[in-house]
Amino acid sequence: MLLHAKESVRKMHSVAKNYFVSDLTHPPRSLTRASRHVVPFKARLSTQCSLEGRSVDQEIVIAMGSNVGDRVSTFNRALQLMKSSGVNITRHACLYETAPAYVTDQPRFLNSAIRGTTRLGPHELLKMLKEIEKGIGRTGGIRYGPRPIDLDILLYGNSEINSETLIVPHERIHERSFVLAPLVDLLGASGDDGIETSWHSLSKCSGGFFELWNKLGGESMIGTESIKRVLPVGDRLLDWCERTLVMGVLNLTPDSFSDGGKFQQVEAAISQAKLLISEGADIIDIGAQSTRPFAKRLSPNEELERLVPVLDVITKIPEMEGKLISVDTFYAEVASEAVKRGAHMINDVSGGQLDPRIFKVAAELGVPYVAMHMRGDPSTMQSEQNLQYDNVCKEVALELYTQVREAELSGIPLWRLVLDPGIGFSKKSGHNLEVIMGLESIRREMGKMSIGASHVPILLGPSRKRFLGEICNRANPVERDVATVAAVTAGILNGANIVRVHNAGYGADAAKVCDALRKGRSCKN
């Protein structure tokens, strides 16, 4: 596992070495800097005759939009139909809820985009997309009016196409924030990639698509009524930039470092869940397997024996109305059963390393997936080898991005991913402090490879961890709640969107103060 992790890091360093450092904390400036690396490329006017029937893969970008019916389910269906019809999806943009344009008296839209490859010619691809739209239920209507699904070819290889039925690049890209935001997500911050260089030149703008996005307002628009990034979870769309979410910890284990054994009985567990909710928790994270250092690993069946009785009751209590349930597991089998019984999201401390099947399961379940950074497993994560870093924030970003790529290629869209840098996992005390203060640095490193990945929600879990006890000389984990507040506060002010805490009351108060401090500033994540 260690060798695999090291090899992944080596490969990601190789990919990233030619990327310049961008500053996504101030996106307009960074994207302008990125645009200066775009080398002009003479766009080629291609005809249907010369493009159709190509036998080589062409890189493409397809925009998605919907404002009728169950928009998220429609997107999921469209993705599956594209995959089964000749499109290999390699990247996803974030998910955006946007105000309608042109015809404004209609429901709000969901918008996103995918990047992939296909051997279909451009007009064959267009025909296939129209068939998908029709199969999903789109019929004729007023132009720019409501529609269950809209699939547009934004880019096709390095070609410029102008025929009676197809114009590529799409002629209205420059005026549509709901198109440019997802498109930019699919790019890296560098113009060194050959296909991206040609795409930027096709924008007909010296600064490429980055400059077009900035001209419309860029990141300053995100979080406004015009356009918001959202996370589909349960029956809602969460705008994680609106306020910090609090995840309350509910351990069902006898050996967790903080409160092991307290909540093994169903009644005690439900009482604790109610307390967490009353104190301000938005999410209850239920764990039936200890992941403390050197913890004994349970089988999936043993984990389910602890989890199911509590889960079956907690989903039915009135206090859970409007709240979310997360299952803390690295087993695909446990995740599947938990979601079937009412859990809304999967929190995997291994990021798919301990049970690679979990990616496919999470993709099929269609729920948010939290990928945490850890090297090895709980029995080896604090070994000397796994604690070696030259630059902890950079290496955490690179290793997390490897997990993002594996998750996306397994069918989990970027818009259902949450990233956790893994405080206390495979890290010394100093590393934990660097990560908490370096969340923006982690985002910047992500942005060198995928701007969209730099925007996903970050979950931070420093609660009662050993490093806080070392700093404050508190041997008893329960006495570390005040120190936890300090760590949570620093994390939120540096870009965390969800905080995982044992004391939800303290965590909620810290979040409220941090949100008040940030009020009036647009969310830059």
C-alpha positions as MATLAB code, in Angstrom:
seq = 'MLLHAKESVRKMHSVAKNYFVSDLTHPPRSLTRASRHVVPFKARLSTQCSLEGRSVDQEIVIAMGSNVGDRVSTFNRALQLMKSSGVNITRHACLYETAPAYVTDQPRFLNSAIRGTTRLGPHELLKMLKEIEKGIGRTGGIRYGPRPIDLDILLYGNSEINSETLIVPHERIHERSFVLAPLVDLLGASGDDGIETSWHSLSKCSGGFFELWNKLGGESMIGTESIKRVLPVGDRLLDWCERTLVMGVLNLTPDSFSDGGKFQQVEAAISQAKLLISEGADIIDIGAQSTRPFAKRLSPNEELERLVPVLDVITKIPEMEGKLISVDTFYAEVASEAVKRGAHMINDVSGGQLDPRIFKVAAELGVPYVAMHMRGDPSTMQSEQNLQYDNVCKEVALELYTQVREAELSGIPLWRLVLDPGIGFSKKSGHNLEVIMGLESIRREMGKMSIGASHVPILLGPSRKRFLGEICNRANPVERDVATVAAVTAGILNGANIVRVHNAGYGADAAKVCDALRKGRSCKN';
ca = [
       0.000    0.000    0.000;
       2.860    2.352    0.858;
       4.639    1.583   -2.399;
       1.390    2.228   -4.263;
       0.983    5.560   -2.490;
       4.574    6.573   -3.200;
       4.211    5.618   -6.855;
       0.991    7.655   -7.069;
       2.774   10.658   -5.594;
       5.682   10.231   -8.026;
       3.283   10.154  -10.972;
       1.311   13.143   -9.745;
       4.572   15.097   -9.224;
       5.494   14.257  -12.788;
       2.153   15.525  -14.048;
       2.318   18.648  -11.950;
       5.945   19.649  -12.452;
       5.256   21.780  -15.513;
       2.340   23.603  -13.915;
       2.963   27.045  -12.534;
       1.651   28.007   -9.114;
      -1.689   29.774   -9.328;
      -3.428   31.624   -6.546;
      -6.985   30.351   -6.379;
      -7.509   32.301   -3.194;
      -7.821   35.296   -5.532;
      -9.127   33.576   -8.668;
      -9.433   36.545  -11.045;
      -5.756   37.366  -10.640;
      -4.649   33.734  -10.855;
      -6.735   32.918  -13.885;
      -5.429   35.985  -15.661;
      -1.928   34.765  -14.900;
      -2.880   31.337  -16.216;
      -4.133   32.837  -19.436;
      -0.721   34.314  -20.219;
       0.594   30.775  -20.612;
      -1.878   30.002  -23.384;
      -0.005   29.725  -26.655;
      -1.976   30.998  -29.652;
      -3.157   28.161  -31.836;
      -4.595   28.526  -35.299;
      -8.072   27.027  -35.068;
      -8.906   24.725  -37.919;
     -12.175   24.979  -39.778;
     -13.359   21.401  -40.126;
     -16.169   20.094  -42.239;
     -18.517   17.236  -41.563;
     -16.849   15.251  -44.327;
     -13.382   15.442  -42.793;
     -14.484   14.796  -39.209;
     -17.072   12.037  -39.387;
     -15.936    8.473  -38.994;
     -12.726    9.308  -37.129;
     -11.114    6.229  -35.588;
      -9.074    8.100  -32.968;
     -10.329    9.421  -29.661;
     -11.244   13.101  -29.617;
     -11.332   15.113  -26.407;
     -14.685   16.791  -25.947;
     -16.599   19.007  -23.529;
     -20.372   18.677  -23.212;
     -22.512   21.130  -21.238;
     -25.527   19.936  -19.230;
     -28.581   21.864  -18.128;
     -31.972   21.054  -16.593;
     -34.798   22.952  -14.889;
     -37.761   20.565  -15.150;
     -38.499   17.587  -12.888;
     -35.895   15.873  -10.702;
     -32.893   17.690  -12.074;
     -30.216   15.664  -10.247;
     -31.717   12.323  -11.290;
     -31.958   13.612  -14.849;
     -28.251   14.459  -14.818;
     -27.418   11.014  -13.444;
     -29.422    9.376  -16.218;
     -27.829   11.560  -18.884;
     -24.356   10.596  -17.653;
     -25.180    6.901  -17.856;
     -26.683    7.234  -21.327;
     -23.663    9.150  -22.614;
     -21.322    6.479  -21.228;
     -23.297    3.693  -22.884;
     -23.440    5.579  -26.203;
     -19.791    6.168  -26.955;
     -18.543    8.837  -24.523;
     -15.793    7.992  -22.051;
     -16.240   10.525  -19.242;
     -12.930   11.491  -17.638;
     -13.784   14.652  -15.683;
     -16.813   16.370  -14.224;
     -17.342   20.021  -13.396;
     -18.937   21.153  -10.159;
     -22.727   21.416  -10.013;
     -24.257   24.894  -10.277;
     -27.744   26.151   -9.538;
     -28.304   29.200  -11.727;
     -30.904   31.814  -12.464;
     -32.611   31.382  -15.857;
     -31.257   33.485  -18.696;
     -33.003   35.087  -21.667;
     -36.468   33.790  -20.613;
     -36.446   34.605  -16.907;
     -39.973   33.540  -15.943;
     -39.126   29.879  -15.351;
     -37.559   27.648  -12.644;
     -33.877   27.792  -11.739;
     -31.482   25.584  -13.654;
     -28.892   23.044  -12.671;
     -25.815   23.310  -14.867;
     -22.606   21.355  -15.171;
     -20.328   19.911  -17.843;
     -18.258   16.828  -18.517;
     -14.950   16.294  -20.245;
     -14.261   13.036  -22.021;
     -13.239   11.246  -25.171;
     -15.182    9.765  -28.060;
     -14.624    8.182  -31.443;
     -17.924    9.530  -32.685;
     -17.669   12.269  -35.287;
     -19.074   15.644  -34.195;
     -22.360   15.266  -36.054;
     -22.690   11.667  -34.894;
     -22.137   12.921  -31.369;
     -24.744   15.641  -31.839;
     -27.261   13.078  -33.100;
     -26.579   10.837  -30.118;
     -27.057   13.717  -27.645;
     -30.353   14.696  -29.281;
     -31.542   11.107  -28.956;
     -30.648   11.153  -25.255;
     -32.546   14.416  -24.778;
     -35.579   12.924  -26.499;
     -35.345    9.693  -24.492;
     -35.278   11.651  -21.237;
     -38.377   13.562  -22.263;
     -37.340   16.750  -23.994;
     -39.777   17.914  -26.634;
     -40.090   21.058  -28.699;
     -40.743   24.297  -26.864;
     -39.866   27.956  -26.802;
     -36.205   28.768  -27.302;
     -34.386   29.154  -23.967;
     -37.527   27.936  -22.220;
     -37.899   25.156  -19.632;
     -36.418   21.788  -20.512;
     -35.803   18.513  -18.638;
     -32.351   18.207  -20.194;
     -30.104   20.205  -22.488;
     -26.854   18.714  -23.822;
     -24.582   20.952  -25.907;
     -21.210   20.242  -27.514;
     -18.945   23.042  -26.313;
     -15.646   21.739  -27.668;
     -14.649   18.911  -30.006;
     -10.946   18.151  -30.261;
      -9.055   21.158  -31.597;
     -11.679   21.744  -34.274;
     -13.747   24.743  -35.202;
     -17.008   23.636  -36.815;
     -19.603   25.768  -38.553;
     -22.353   23.825  -40.285;
     -26.105   24.202  -40.601;
     -26.705   22.015  -37.556;
     -23.606   22.453  -35.403;
     -21.343   25.315  -34.332;
     -18.269   24.501  -32.218;
     -17.146   26.166  -30.032;
     -20.683   26.983  -28.955;
     -21.405   30.481  -30.218;
     -22.793   31.862  -26.944;
     -20.129   30.606  -24.519;
     -18.761   34.110  -24.002;
     -22.004   35.492  -22.557;
     -23.086   32.590  -20.362;
     -21.730   32.309  -16.824;
     -23.672   29.068  -16.401;
     -21.578   27.598  -19.229;
     -18.216   29.210  -18.523;
     -18.113   28.283  -14.822;
     -18.391   24.502  -15.491;
     -16.098   24.783  -18.520;
     -13.331   26.435  -16.504;
     -13.725   23.703  -13.845;
     -12.638   21.156  -16.447;
      -9.344   22.903  -17.131;
      -6.068   22.978  -15.247;
      -4.597   26.292  -14.202;
      -1.786   25.865  -16.733;
      -1.925   26.308  -20.489;
       0.841   23.746  -21.048;
      -1.582   20.948  -21.907;
      -1.789   20.713  -25.711;
      -5.542   20.295  -26.092;
      -6.254   22.965  -23.481;
      -3.966   25.373  -25.315;
      -5.948   24.896  -28.512;
      -9.246   25.209  -26.628;
      -8.171   28.538  -25.161;
      -7.268   29.828  -28.616;
     -10.681   28.783  -29.937;
     -12.240   31.139  -27.381;
     -11.223   34.021  -29.670;
      -9.898   35.809  -26.580;
      -6.228   36.489  -25.883;
      -6.613   35.251  -22.312;
      -8.632   32.196  -23.277;
     -11.660   30.965  -21.357;
     -10.150   32.191  -18.103;
     -10.355   35.783  -19.326;
     -13.901   35.304  -20.627;
     -14.922   33.959  -17.209;
     -13.269   36.871  -15.425;
     -14.981   39.389  -17.707;
     -18.364   38.053  -16.580;
     -17.377   38.403  -12.933;
     -15.545   35.127  -12.296;
     -15.407   33.871   -8.717;
     -17.007   37.058   -7.392;
     -20.300   35.781   -8.847;
     -20.257   32.443   -7.034;
     -22.605   32.346   -4.068;
     -24.915   35.016   -5.453;
     -28.493   34.465   -6.596;
     -27.167   34.315  -10.126;
     -24.995   31.233   -9.649;
     -24.164   28.938   -6.737;
     -22.100   25.783   -6.390;
     -24.212   23.103   -4.755;
     -23.857   19.611   -3.312;
     -26.837   17.308   -3.939;
     -27.515   15.354   -0.760;
     -30.759   13.771    0.354;
     -33.602   15.766   -1.140;
     -31.803   19.101   -1.147;
     -29.013   21.113   -2.709;
     -26.501   22.366   -0.151;
     -24.677   25.626   -0.803;
     -21.643   24.860    1.375;
     -20.375   28.427    1.030;
     -23.508   29.867    2.618;
     -22.486   28.716    6.094;
     -20.215   26.184    7.761;
     -21.848   22.811    8.374;
     -21.330   20.955   11.660;
     -20.899   17.170   11.658;
     -21.455   15.559   15.057;
     -19.536   12.373   15.895;
     -21.470    9.314   17.104;
     -19.127    6.416   17.889;
     -20.694    2.988   18.406;
     -17.355    1.368   19.197;
     -15.933    0.144   22.527;
     -12.420    1.356   21.675;
     -12.637    4.824   20.104;
      -9.989    7.131   21.568;
     -12.460    9.755   22.832;
     -15.716    8.137   23.902;
     -15.335    4.425   23.246;
     -17.999    2.263   24.865;
     -20.361    5.072   25.852;
     -22.843    4.662   23.002;
     -22.853    0.954   22.174;
     -26.411    0.479   23.391;
     -29.137    1.744   21.073;
     -30.764    3.912   23.732;
     -27.499    5.640   24.638;
     -26.650    6.187   20.979;
     -30.028    7.738   20.201;
     -29.790    9.972   23.273;
     -26.385   11.201   22.105;
     -27.686   11.828   18.583;
     -30.506   13.931   19.994;
     -28.008   15.887   22.097;
     -25.776   16.560   19.088;
     -28.761   17.798   17.087;
     -29.997   20.020   19.906;
     -26.540   21.579   20.139;
     -26.490   22.458   16.442;
     -25.249   19.477   14.425;
     -26.350   19.440   10.788;
     -24.979   15.958   10.124;
     -24.673   12.924   12.405;
     -21.631   10.839   11.453;
     -22.146    7.282   12.710;
     -19.094    5.059   13.030;
     -19.151    1.407   14.078;
     -15.455    0.702   13.461;
     -12.632    2.382   15.352;
      -9.923    3.950   13.180;
      -7.644    5.029   16.026;
      -3.990    4.028   15.621;
      -3.488    0.243   15.856;
      -7.223   -0.440   16.179;
      -8.329   -4.013   15.468;
     -10.188   -4.203   12.179;
     -13.736   -5.578   12.186;
     -15.258   -7.530    9.323;
     -18.123   -5.929    7.376;
     -20.616   -8.209    9.140;
     -19.292   -7.259   12.584;
     -19.488   -3.593   11.693;
     -23.061   -3.955   10.427;
     -24.098   -5.762   13.623;
     -23.186   -2.634   15.560;
     -24.447   -0.135   13.001;
     -27.830   -1.404   11.783;
     -29.773   -1.407   15.093;
     -28.865    2.243   15.733;
     -29.336    3.332   12.139;
     -32.790    1.773   11.932;
     -33.929    3.769   14.960;
     -32.150    7.069   14.346;
     -33.677    7.484   10.879;
     -37.138    7.485   12.485;
     -36.721    9.952   15.340;
     -38.451   13.349   14.821;
     -35.256   15.233   15.671;
     -33.674   13.994   12.428;
     -36.111   16.014   10.332;
     -34.027   18.235    8.098;
     -30.757   16.677    9.295;
     -28.364   14.347    7.486;
     -26.813   11.011    8.378;
     -23.294   10.072    7.360;
     -21.883    6.559    7.701;
     -18.219    6.421    8.698;
     -16.933    3.289    6.959;
     -14.345    2.101    4.454;
     -16.261   -1.043    3.473;
     -18.364   -1.027    0.283;
     -20.763   -3.569    1.775;
     -21.384   -1.479    4.894;
     -21.810    1.710    2.872;
     -24.353    0.055    0.596;
     -26.432   -1.331    3.437;
     -26.302    1.938    5.387;
     -27.522    4.019    2.448;
     -30.320    1.544    1.783;
     -31.374    2.031    5.409;
     -31.415    5.828    5.262;
     -27.857    7.197    5.411;
     -27.325   10.186    3.117;
     -23.560   10.146    2.602;
     -20.432    7.986    2.916;
     -17.406    9.076    4.964;
     -14.412    6.909    4.029;
     -11.237    7.504    6.052;
      -9.222    5.515    3.514;
     -10.388    7.310    0.375;
     -10.970    3.986   -1.349;
      -7.633    2.417   -0.421;
      -8.908   -0.237    2.004;
     -11.819   -1.422   -0.151;
     -11.527   -0.207   -3.758;
     -15.062   -1.484   -4.463;
     -16.448    1.440   -2.499;
     -15.981    3.820   -5.445;
     -18.265    1.789   -7.691;
     -20.779    1.330   -4.882;
     -20.833    5.053   -4.086;
     -21.288    5.815   -7.782;
     -24.258    3.450   -7.995;
     -25.813    4.741   -4.767;
     -25.649    8.342   -5.985;
     -24.758    9.871   -2.613;
     -21.956   12.248   -1.595;
     -18.650   10.551   -0.878;
     -16.051   11.927    1.536;
     -12.520   10.911    0.564;
     -10.023   11.339    3.399;
      -6.245   11.404    3.133;
      -4.480    8.552    4.903;
      -1.411    6.498    4.111;
      -1.607    2.792    4.847;
      -4.304    1.720    7.319;
      -4.958    2.407   11.016;
      -2.326   -0.159   12.004;
       0.411    1.344    9.814;
      -0.591    4.978    9.274;
       1.707    6.284   12.040;
       4.727    4.263   10.925;
       7.899    6.214   10.299;
       7.645    5.634    6.549;
       4.104    6.981    6.351;
       5.051   10.095    8.313;
       7.654   11.285    5.813;
       6.777   14.520    3.954;
       8.889   17.075    2.142;
       5.912   19.430    1.819;
       2.890   18.098    3.668;
       0.238   20.334    2.054;
       1.531   19.696   -1.453;
       1.782   15.944   -0.959;
      -1.642   15.693    0.705;
      -3.108   17.584   -2.272;
      -1.395   15.334   -4.809;
      -2.427   12.126   -3.038;
      -5.993   13.348   -2.555;
      -6.156   14.281   -6.228;
      -5.151   10.730   -7.142;
      -8.204    9.582   -5.182;
     -10.378   12.196   -6.921;
      -9.314   10.852  -10.309;
     -10.020    7.247   -9.312;
     -13.407    8.238   -7.929;
     -14.374   10.165  -11.078;
     -13.259    7.383  -13.405;
     -15.345    4.991  -11.282;
     -18.424    7.112  -11.913;
     -18.605    9.479   -8.933;
     -19.131   12.987  -10.353;
     -16.973   15.739   -8.902;
     -20.148   17.386   -7.641;
     -20.659   14.518   -5.147;
     -17.134   14.583   -3.709;
     -16.018   16.045   -0.378;
     -12.329   16.064    0.584;
     -10.846   15.586    4.059;
      -7.081   16.222    4.516;
      -7.016   13.660    7.344;
      -6.001   15.467   10.520;
      -4.339   12.928   12.818;
      -4.000   10.282   10.109;
      -0.436    9.598    8.866;
       0.689   12.937   10.274;
       2.816   14.248   13.114;
       1.624   17.135   15.289;
       3.458   19.685   13.166;
       1.955   18.258    9.994;
      -1.549   18.630   11.424;
      -0.930   22.301   12.193;
       0.490   22.916    8.727;
      -2.542   21.315    7.104;
      -5.047   23.303    9.166;
      -3.307   26.557    8.275;
      -2.619   25.444    4.710;
      -6.056   24.486    3.378;
      -5.871   27.232    0.758;
      -2.463   25.900   -0.268;
      -4.014   22.458   -0.723;
      -6.696   24.010   -2.927;
      -4.067   25.798   -5.010;
      -2.171   22.566   -5.575;
      -5.422   20.878   -6.624;
      -6.125   23.719   -9.029;
      -2.914   23.043  -10.924;
      -4.447   19.776  -12.100;
      -8.176   20.479  -11.995;
      -9.738   23.820  -11.157;
     -13.003   22.042  -10.376;
     -11.308   19.817   -7.783;
     -10.003   22.943   -6.043;
     -13.585   24.072   -5.442;
     -15.103   20.993   -3.761;
     -16.121   21.159   -0.084;
     -13.420   20.460    2.508;
     -14.255   18.580    5.696;
     -11.948   19.073    8.675;
     -11.863   16.792   11.719;
      -9.383   17.913   14.413;
     -11.745   17.166   17.298;
     -10.036   15.957   20.489;
      -7.062   14.624   18.528;
      -3.807   13.677   20.252;
      -1.847   16.642   18.852;
      -4.200   19.033   20.679;
      -3.541   17.154   23.907;
       0.207   17.448   23.332;
      -0.031   21.192   22.744;
      -2.304   21.879   25.719;
      -1.027   19.144   28.047;
      -4.474   17.502   28.166;
      -4.186   13.720   28.471;
      -7.962   13.212   28.673;
      -9.523   13.652   25.190;
     -12.745   15.055   26.682;
     -10.727   17.952   28.090;
      -9.622   18.981   24.586;
     -12.883   20.621   23.480;
     -11.607   24.176   23.971;
      -8.489   23.335   21.969;
     -10.766   21.823   19.351;
     -12.609   25.139   19.063;
      -9.306   26.887   18.335;
      -8.377   24.341   15.658;
     -11.846   24.440   14.102;
     -11.803   28.243   14.020;
      -8.448   28.307   12.247;
      -9.675   25.670    9.812;
     -12.871   27.509    8.910;
     -11.084   30.814    8.418;
      -8.638   29.013    6.126;
     -11.332   27.424    3.969;
     -12.985   24.431    5.695;
     -16.676   24.041    4.849;
     -17.654   21.193    7.193;
     -16.226   20.565   10.675;
     -16.443   17.182   12.387;
     -16.650   17.510   16.183;
     -17.574   15.533   19.298;
     -18.985   18.590   21.107;
     -21.484   19.968   18.598;
     -22.407   22.931   20.782;
     -18.871   24.281   20.867;
     -18.384   23.452   17.196;
     -21.592   25.212   16.162;
     -20.694   28.338   18.141;
     -17.229   28.449   16.583;
     -18.766   28.050   13.118;
     -21.259   30.848   13.715;
     -18.543   33.256   14.826;
     -16.335   32.392   11.870;
     -19.235   32.773    9.451;
     -20.017   36.173   10.971;
     -16.382   37.195   10.536;
     -16.543   36.195    6.897;
     -19.935   37.753    6.265;
     -19.897   40.190    3.407;
     -17.016   38.392    1.724;
     -17.910   36.193   -1.231;
     -16.968   32.536   -0.831;
     -13.732   31.867   -2.709;
     -13.714   28.076   -2.506;
];
